[in-house]
GROMACS .gro file of C-alpha atoms in nm:
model
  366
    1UNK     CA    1  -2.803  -0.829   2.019
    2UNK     CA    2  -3.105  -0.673   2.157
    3UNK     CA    3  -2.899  -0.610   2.499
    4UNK     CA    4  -2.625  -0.441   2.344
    5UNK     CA    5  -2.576  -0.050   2.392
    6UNK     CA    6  -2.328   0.242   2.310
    7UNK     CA    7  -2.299   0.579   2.496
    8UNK     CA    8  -2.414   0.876   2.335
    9UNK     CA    9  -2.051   0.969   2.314
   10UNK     CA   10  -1.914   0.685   2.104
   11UNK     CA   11  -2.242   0.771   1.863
   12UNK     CA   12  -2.090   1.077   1.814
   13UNK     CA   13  -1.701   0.929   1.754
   14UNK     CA   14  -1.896   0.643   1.482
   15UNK     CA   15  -2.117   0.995   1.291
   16UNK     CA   16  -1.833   1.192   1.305
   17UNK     CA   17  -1.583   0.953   1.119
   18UNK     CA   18  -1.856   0.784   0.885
   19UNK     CA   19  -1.958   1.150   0.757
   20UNK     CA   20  -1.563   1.234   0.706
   21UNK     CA   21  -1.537   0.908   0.551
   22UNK     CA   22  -1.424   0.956   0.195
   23UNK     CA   23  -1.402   1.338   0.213
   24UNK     CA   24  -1.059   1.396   0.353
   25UNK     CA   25  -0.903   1.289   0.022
   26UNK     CA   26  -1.149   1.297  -0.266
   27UNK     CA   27  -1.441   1.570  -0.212
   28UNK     CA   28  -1.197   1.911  -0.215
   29UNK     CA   29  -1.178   1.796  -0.590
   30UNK     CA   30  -1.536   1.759  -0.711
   31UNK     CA   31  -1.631   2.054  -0.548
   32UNK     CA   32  -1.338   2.266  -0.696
   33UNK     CA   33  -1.425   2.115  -1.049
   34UNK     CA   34  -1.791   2.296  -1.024
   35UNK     CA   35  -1.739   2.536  -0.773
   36UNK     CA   36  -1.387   2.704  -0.826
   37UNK     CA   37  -1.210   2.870  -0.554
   38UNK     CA   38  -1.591   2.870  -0.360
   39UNK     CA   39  -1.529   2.522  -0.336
   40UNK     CA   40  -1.575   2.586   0.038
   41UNK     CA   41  -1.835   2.777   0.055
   42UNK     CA   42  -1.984   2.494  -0.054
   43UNK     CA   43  -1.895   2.303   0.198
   44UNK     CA   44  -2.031   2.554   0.434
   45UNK     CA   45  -2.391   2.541   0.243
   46UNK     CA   46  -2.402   2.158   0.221
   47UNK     CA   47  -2.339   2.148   0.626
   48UNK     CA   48  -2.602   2.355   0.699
   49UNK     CA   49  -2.852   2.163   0.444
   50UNK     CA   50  -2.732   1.890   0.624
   51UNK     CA   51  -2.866   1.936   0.928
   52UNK     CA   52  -3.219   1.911   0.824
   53UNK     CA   53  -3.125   1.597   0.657
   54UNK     CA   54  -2.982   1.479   0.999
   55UNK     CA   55  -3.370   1.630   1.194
   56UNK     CA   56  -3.542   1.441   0.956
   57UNK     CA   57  -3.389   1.109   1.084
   58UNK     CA   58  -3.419   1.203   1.433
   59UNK     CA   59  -3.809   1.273   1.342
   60UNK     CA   60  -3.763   0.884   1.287
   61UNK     CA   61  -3.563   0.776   1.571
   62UNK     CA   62  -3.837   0.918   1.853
   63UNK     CA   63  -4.120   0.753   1.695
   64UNK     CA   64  -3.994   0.424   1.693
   65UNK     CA   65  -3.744   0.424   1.943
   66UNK     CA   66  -3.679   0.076   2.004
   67UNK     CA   67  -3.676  -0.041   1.615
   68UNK     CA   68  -3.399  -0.015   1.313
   69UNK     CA   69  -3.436   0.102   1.029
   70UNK     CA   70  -3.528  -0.181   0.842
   71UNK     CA   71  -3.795  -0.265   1.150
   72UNK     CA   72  -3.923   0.085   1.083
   73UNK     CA   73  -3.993   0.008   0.709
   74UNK     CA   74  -4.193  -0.309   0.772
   75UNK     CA   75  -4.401  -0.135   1.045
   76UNK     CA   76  -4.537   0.144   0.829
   77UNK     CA   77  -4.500   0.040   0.477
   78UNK     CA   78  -4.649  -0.317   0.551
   79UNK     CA   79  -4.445  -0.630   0.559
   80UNK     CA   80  -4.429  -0.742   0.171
   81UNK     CA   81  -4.327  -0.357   0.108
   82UNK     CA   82  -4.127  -0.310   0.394
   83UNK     CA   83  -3.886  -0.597   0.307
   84UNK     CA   84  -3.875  -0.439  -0.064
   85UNK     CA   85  -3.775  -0.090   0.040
   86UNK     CA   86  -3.505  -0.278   0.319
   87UNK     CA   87  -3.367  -0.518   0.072
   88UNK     CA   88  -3.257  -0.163  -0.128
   89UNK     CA   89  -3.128  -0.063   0.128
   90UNK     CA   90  -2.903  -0.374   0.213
   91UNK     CA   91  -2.820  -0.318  -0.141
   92UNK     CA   92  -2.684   0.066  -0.103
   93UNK     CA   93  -2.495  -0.095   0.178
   94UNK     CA   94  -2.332  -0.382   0.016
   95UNK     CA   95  -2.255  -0.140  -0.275
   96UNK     CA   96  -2.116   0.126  -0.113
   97UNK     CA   97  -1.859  -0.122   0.085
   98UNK     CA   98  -1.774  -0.252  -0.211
   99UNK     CA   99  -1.700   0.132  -0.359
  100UNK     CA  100  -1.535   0.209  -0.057
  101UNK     CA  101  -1.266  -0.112  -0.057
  102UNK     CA  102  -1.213   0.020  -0.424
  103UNK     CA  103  -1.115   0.377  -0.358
  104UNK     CA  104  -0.883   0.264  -0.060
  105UNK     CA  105  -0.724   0.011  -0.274
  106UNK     CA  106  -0.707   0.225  -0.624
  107UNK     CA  107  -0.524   0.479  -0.347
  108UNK     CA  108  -0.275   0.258  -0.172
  109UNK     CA  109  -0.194   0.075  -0.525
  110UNK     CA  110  -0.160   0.474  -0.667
  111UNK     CA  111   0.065   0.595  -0.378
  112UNK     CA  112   0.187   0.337  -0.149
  113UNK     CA  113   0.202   0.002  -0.263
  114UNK     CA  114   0.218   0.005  -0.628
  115UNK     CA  115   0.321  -0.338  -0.675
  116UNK     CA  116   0.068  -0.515  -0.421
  117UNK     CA  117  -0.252  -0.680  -0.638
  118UNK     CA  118  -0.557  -0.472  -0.551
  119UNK     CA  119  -0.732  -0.830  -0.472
  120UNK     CA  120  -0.462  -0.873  -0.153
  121UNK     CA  121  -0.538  -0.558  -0.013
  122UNK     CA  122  -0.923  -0.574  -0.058
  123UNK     CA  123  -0.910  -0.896   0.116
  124UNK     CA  124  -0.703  -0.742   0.436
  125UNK     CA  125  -0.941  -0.483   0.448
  126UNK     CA  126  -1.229  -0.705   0.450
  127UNK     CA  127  -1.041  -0.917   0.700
  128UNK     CA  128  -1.056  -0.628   0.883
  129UNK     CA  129  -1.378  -0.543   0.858
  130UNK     CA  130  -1.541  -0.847   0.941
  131UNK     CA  131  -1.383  -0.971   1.266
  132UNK     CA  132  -1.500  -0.563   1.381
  133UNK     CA  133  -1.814  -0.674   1.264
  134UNK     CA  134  -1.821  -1.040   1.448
  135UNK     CA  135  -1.703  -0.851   1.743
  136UNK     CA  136  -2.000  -0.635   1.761
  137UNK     CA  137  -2.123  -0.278   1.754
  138UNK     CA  138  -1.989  -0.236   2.130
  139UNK     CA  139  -1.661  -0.325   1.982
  140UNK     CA  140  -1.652  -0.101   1.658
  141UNK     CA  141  -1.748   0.190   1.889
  142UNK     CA  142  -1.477   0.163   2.139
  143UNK     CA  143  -1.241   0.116   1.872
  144UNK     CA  144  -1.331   0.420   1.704
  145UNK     CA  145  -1.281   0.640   2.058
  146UNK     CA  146  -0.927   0.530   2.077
  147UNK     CA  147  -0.839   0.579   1.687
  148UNK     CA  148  -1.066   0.938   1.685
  149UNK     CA  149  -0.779   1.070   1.883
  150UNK     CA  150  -0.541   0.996   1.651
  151UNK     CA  151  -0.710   1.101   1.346
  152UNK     CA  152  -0.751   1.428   1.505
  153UNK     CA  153  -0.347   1.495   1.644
  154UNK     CA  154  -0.288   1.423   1.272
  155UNK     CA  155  -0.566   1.645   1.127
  156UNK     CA  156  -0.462   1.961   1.346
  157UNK     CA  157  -0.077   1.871   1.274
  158UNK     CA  158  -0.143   1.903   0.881
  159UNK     CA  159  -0.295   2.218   0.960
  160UNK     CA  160  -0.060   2.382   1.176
  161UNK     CA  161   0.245   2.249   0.898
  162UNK     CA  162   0.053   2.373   0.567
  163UNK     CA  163  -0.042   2.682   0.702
  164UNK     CA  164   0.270   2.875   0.609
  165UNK     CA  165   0.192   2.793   0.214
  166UNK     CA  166  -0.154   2.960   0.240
  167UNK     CA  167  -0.217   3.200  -0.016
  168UNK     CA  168  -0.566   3.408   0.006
  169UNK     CA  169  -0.569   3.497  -0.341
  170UNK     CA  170  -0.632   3.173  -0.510
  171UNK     CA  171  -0.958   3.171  -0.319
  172UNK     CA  172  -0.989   3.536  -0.467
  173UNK     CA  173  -1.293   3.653  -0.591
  174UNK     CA  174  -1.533   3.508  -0.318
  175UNK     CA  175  -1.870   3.437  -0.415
  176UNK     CA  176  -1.783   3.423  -0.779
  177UNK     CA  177  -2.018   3.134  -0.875
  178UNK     CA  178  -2.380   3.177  -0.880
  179UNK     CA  179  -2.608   3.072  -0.591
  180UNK     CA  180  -2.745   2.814  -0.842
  181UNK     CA  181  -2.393   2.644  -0.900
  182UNK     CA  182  -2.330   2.658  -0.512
  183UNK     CA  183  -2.697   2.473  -0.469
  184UNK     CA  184  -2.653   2.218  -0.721
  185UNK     CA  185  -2.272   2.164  -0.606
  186UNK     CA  186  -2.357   2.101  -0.272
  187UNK     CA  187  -2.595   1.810  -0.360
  188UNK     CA  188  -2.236   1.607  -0.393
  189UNK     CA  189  -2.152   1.663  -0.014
  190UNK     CA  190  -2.492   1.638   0.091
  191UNK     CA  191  -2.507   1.227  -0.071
  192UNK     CA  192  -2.168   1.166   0.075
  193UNK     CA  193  -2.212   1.310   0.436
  194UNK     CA  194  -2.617   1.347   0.550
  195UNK     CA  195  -2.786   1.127   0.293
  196UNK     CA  196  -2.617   0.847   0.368
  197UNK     CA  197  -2.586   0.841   0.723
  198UNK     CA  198  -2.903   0.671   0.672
  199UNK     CA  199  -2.716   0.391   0.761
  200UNK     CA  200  -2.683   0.527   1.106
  201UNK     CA  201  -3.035   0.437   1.176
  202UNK     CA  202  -2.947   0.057   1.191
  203UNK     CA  203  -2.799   0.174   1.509
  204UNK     CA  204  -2.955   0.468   1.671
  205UNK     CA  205  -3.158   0.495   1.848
  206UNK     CA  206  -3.196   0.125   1.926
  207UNK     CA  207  -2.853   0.032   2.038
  208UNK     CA  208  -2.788   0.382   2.248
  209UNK     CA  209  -2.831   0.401   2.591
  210UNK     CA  210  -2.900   0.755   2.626
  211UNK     CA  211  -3.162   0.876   2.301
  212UNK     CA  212  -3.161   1.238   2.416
  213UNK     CA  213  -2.837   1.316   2.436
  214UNK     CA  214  -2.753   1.069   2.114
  215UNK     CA  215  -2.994   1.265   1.908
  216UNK     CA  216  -2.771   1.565   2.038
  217UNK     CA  217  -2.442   1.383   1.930
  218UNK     CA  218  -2.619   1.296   1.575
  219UNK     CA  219  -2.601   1.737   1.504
  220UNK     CA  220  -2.303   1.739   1.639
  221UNK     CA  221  -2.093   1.461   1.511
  222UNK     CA  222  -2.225   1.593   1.165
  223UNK     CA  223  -2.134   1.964   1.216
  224UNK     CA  224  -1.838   1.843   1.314
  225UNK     CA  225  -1.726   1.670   1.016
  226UNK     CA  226  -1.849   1.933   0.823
  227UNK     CA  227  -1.637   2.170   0.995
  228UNK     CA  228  -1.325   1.932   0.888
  229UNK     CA  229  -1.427   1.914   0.510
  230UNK     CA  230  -1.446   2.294   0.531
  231UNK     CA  231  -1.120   2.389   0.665
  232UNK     CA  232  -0.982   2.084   0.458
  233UNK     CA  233  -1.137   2.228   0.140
  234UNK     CA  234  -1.013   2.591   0.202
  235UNK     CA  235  -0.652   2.470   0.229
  236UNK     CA  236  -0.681   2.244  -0.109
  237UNK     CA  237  -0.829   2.577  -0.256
  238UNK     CA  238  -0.614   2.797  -0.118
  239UNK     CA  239  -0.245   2.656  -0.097
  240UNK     CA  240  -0.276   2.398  -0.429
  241UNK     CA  241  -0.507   2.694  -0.651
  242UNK     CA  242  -0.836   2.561  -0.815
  243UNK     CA  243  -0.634   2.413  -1.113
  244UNK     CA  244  -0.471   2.174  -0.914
  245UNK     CA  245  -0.746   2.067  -0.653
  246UNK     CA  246  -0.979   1.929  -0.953
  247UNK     CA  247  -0.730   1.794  -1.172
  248UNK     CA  248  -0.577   1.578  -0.845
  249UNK     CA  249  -0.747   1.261  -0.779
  250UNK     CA  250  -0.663   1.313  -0.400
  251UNK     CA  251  -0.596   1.678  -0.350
  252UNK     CA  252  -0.563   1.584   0.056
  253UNK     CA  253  -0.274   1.374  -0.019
  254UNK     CA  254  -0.140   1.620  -0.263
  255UNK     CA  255  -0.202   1.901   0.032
  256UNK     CA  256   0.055   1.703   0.262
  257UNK     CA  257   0.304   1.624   0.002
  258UNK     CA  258   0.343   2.045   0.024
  259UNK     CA  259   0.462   2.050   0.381
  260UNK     CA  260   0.794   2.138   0.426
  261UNK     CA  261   0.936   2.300   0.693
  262UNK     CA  262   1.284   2.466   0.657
  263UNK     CA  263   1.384   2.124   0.473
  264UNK     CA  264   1.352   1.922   0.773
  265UNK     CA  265   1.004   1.828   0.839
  266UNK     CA  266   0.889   1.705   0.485
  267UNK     CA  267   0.746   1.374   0.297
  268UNK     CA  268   0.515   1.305   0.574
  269UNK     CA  269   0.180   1.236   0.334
  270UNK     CA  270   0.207   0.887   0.472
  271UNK     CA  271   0.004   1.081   0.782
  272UNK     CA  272  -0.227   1.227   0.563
  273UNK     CA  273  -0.329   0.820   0.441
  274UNK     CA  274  -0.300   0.720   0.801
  275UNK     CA  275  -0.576   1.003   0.866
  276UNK     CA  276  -0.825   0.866   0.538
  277UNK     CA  277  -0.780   0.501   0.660
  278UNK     CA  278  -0.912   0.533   1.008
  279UNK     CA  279  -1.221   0.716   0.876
  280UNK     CA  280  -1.267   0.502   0.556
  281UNK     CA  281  -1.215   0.143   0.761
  282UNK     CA  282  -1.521   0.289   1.022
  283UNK     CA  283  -1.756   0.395   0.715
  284UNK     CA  284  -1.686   0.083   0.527
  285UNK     CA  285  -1.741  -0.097   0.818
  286UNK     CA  286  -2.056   0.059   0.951
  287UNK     CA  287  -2.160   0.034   0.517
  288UNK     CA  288  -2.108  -0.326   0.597
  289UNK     CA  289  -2.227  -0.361   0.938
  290UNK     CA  290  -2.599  -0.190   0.794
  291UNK     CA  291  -2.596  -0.476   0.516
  292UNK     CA  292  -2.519  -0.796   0.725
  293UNK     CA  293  -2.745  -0.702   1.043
  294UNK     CA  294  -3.025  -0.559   0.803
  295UNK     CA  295  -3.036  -0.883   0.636
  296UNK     CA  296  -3.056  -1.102   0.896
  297UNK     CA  297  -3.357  -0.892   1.033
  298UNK     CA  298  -3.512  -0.907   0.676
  299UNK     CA  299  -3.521  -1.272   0.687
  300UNK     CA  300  -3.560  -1.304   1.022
  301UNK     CA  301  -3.277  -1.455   1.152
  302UNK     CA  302  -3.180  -1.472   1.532
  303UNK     CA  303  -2.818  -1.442   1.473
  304UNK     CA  304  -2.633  -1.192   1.226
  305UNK     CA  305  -2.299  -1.284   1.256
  306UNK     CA  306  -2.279  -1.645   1.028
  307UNK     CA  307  -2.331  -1.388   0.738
  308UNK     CA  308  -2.076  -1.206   0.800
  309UNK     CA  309  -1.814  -1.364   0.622
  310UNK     CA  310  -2.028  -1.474   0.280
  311UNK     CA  311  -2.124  -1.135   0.245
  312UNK     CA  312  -1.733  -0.996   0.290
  313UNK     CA  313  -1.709  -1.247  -0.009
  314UNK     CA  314  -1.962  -1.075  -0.194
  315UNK     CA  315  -1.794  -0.689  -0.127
  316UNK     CA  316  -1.436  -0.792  -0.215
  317UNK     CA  317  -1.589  -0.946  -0.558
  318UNK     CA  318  -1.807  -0.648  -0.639
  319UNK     CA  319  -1.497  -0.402  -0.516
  320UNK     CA  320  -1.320  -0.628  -0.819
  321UNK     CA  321  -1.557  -0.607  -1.087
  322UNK     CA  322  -1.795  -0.375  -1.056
  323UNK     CA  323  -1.548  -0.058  -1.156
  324UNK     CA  324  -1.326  -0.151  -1.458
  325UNK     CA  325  -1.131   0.212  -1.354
  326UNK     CA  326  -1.175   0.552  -1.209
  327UNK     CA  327  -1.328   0.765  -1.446
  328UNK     CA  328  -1.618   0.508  -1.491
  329UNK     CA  329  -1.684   0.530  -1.071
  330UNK     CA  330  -1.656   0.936  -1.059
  331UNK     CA  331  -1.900   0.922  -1.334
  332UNK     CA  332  -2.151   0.620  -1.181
  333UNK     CA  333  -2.124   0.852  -0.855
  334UNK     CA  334  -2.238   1.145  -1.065
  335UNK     CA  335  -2.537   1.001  -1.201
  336UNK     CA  336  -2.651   0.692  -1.115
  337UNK     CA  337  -2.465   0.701  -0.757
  338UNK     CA  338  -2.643   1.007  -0.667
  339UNK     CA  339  -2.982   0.905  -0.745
  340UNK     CA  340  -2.975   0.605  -0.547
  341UNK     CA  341  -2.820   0.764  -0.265
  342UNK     CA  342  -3.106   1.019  -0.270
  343UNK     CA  343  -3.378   0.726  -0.347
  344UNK     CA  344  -3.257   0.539  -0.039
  345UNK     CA  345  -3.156   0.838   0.180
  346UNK     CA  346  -3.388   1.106   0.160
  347UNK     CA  347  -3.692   0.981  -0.031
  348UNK     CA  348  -3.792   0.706   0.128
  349UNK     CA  349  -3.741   0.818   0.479
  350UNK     CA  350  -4.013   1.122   0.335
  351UNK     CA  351  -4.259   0.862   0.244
  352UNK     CA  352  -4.229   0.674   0.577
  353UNK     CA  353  -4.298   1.030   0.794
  354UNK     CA  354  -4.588   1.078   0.491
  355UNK     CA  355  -4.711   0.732   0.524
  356UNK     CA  356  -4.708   0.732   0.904
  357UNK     CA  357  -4.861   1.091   0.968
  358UNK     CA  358  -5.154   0.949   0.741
  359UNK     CA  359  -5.205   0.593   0.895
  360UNK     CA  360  -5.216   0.778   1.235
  361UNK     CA  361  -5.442   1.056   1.147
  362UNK     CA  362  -5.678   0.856   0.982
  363UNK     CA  363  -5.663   0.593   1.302
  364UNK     CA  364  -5.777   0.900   1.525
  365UNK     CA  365  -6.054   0.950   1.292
  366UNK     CA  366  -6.198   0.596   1.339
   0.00000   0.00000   0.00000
């Protein structure tokens, strides 16, 4: 494993699609619900918070070039401790796999195939997911420059088709919420694109050939997503009304089923899925791809890939139990979601910089 590498380029593919993820269909809503029509303004704040998020990793990455992330939390918090704070984070991985295969099923059983058991799909997901995952990292990146195309034609075709049902005065008045609700709304984005691309650090910058020009890609691929999520957020606002974007479970889908052309070009939401899929299979696997290699480095293991298919056991059971419906997730994301996303994500790489600025100025002083 220690031989394999991806360019700088495919980083930026694999951070661009993991921090669209989930967005492209679910986040308009919860930020409309809070927000209102400044739903993307937002989006707009949370990007730029984002970005220190996304320094703070790199801050990481250059000190310990060579290691992962779980390396990096056994060589400054100690090994007992280090395995403790990596075993939580194995945990956020496996979990949020799990929650992932549960929105794409919950959406396909909702929309697509209403009569197909959510435990079939689940399991051809996870199929999925772990022969990308027995492949290798090389593998999952190459895949994702070839589908990155695609998810893009379709992105800037929904645009250019729901366009003409833009109306600028459902996101009339701008700036209506207070700078307060805009803050506290933009902690939402912030867990489901910076925080979490935590995960990212099981890959970069150990398995990238080029760490300069990755840690480049890193700001980029996020601002880049960001930029989606905003435009995507402005149309939801502005062409479905503030009502509609956080009452809809999937305002994105909803945004498609609008299109229609002079009565010819219509019905084609079945894009708009196509679009989530690619970007929810590559942050589901990546979730995935965190858990199984940061396990085998917790316990030490030479190989990775004999766990791969006990632990897609474990996500399609916990993307089976672990939700008994919607409403429960949307609120466990709300509350309990959020905090662990911010424990894992934000906190603890704080007390690793804190830890290690210590340790080494107190070395110089001896």
């Amino acid at each position: 494993m220690k031989n394999v590498k991806i360019s700088s380029s495919q980083f930026l593919v694999l951070v661009t699609l993991f921090s669209v993820g989930t967005s492209v269909l679910i986040v308009p809503s919860a930020l409309a619900a809070k927000a209102k029509q400044d739903a993307w303004v937002v989006a707009i704040v949370s990007t730029v918070i984002g970005l220190f998020i996304i320094w703070l990793f790199c801050l990481l990455a250059q000190w310990f070039p060579q290691l992962t992330f779980v390396q990096m939390n056994e060589k400054i918090l100690g090994k007992w401790l280090g395995k403790v704070a990596s075993l939580l984070f194995v945990l956020m991985c496996l979990l949020y796999a799990s929650t992932l295969l549960y929105y794409s099923a919950t959406f396909l059983n909702t929309h697509l195939m209403p009569n197909t058991p959510m435990a079939a799909l689940n399991i051809l997901m996870v199929f999925v997911i772990v022969m990308g995952v027995r492949l290798g990292l090389e593998t999952i990146a190459r895949s994702a420059e070839l589908l990155i195309f695609w998810f893009f034609f379709l992105f800037i075709l929904l645009l250019i088709f729901i366009t003409p049902e833009v109306k600028v005065e459902n996101i009339q008045p701008i700036l209506e919420s207070s700078p307060k609700t805009i803050l506290q709304t933009s902690i939402t984005l912030l867990e489901v694109t910076a925080i979490n691309a935590i995960v990212l650090l099981m890959i970069f910058p150990a398995f990238i050939n080029n760490i300069k020009q990755a840690k480049k890609a890193f700001f980029i691929g996020n601002l880049l997503s960001g930029f989606i999520i905003i435009i995507l957020t402005f149309y939801c606002v502005s062409v479905l009304g503030v009502y509609s974007t956080e009452s809809e479970l999937y305002p994105g889908y909803e945004l498609a089923q609008r299109i229609n052309i002079g009565g010819f070009i219509q019905r084609i939401e079945a894009f708009m899925a196509a679009q989530w899929i690619i970007a929810l299979y590559f942050k589901t696997t990546l979730y995935f791809y965190g858990a199984v290699y940061g396990f085998a480095q917790i316990m030490n293991l030479k190989e990775y890939r004999s766990l791969t298919t006990p632990f897609g056991i474990i996500v399609v059971v916990l993307s089976l139990i672990i939700y008994p419906n919607v409403v429960y997730l949307q609120d466990w994301i709300a509350t309990t979601g959020i905090l662990f996303s911010y424990s894992i994500g934000l906190f603890l790489p704080l007390l690793l910089i804190v830890v290690y600025v210590i340790r080494k100025k107190l070395m110089k002083q001896i």
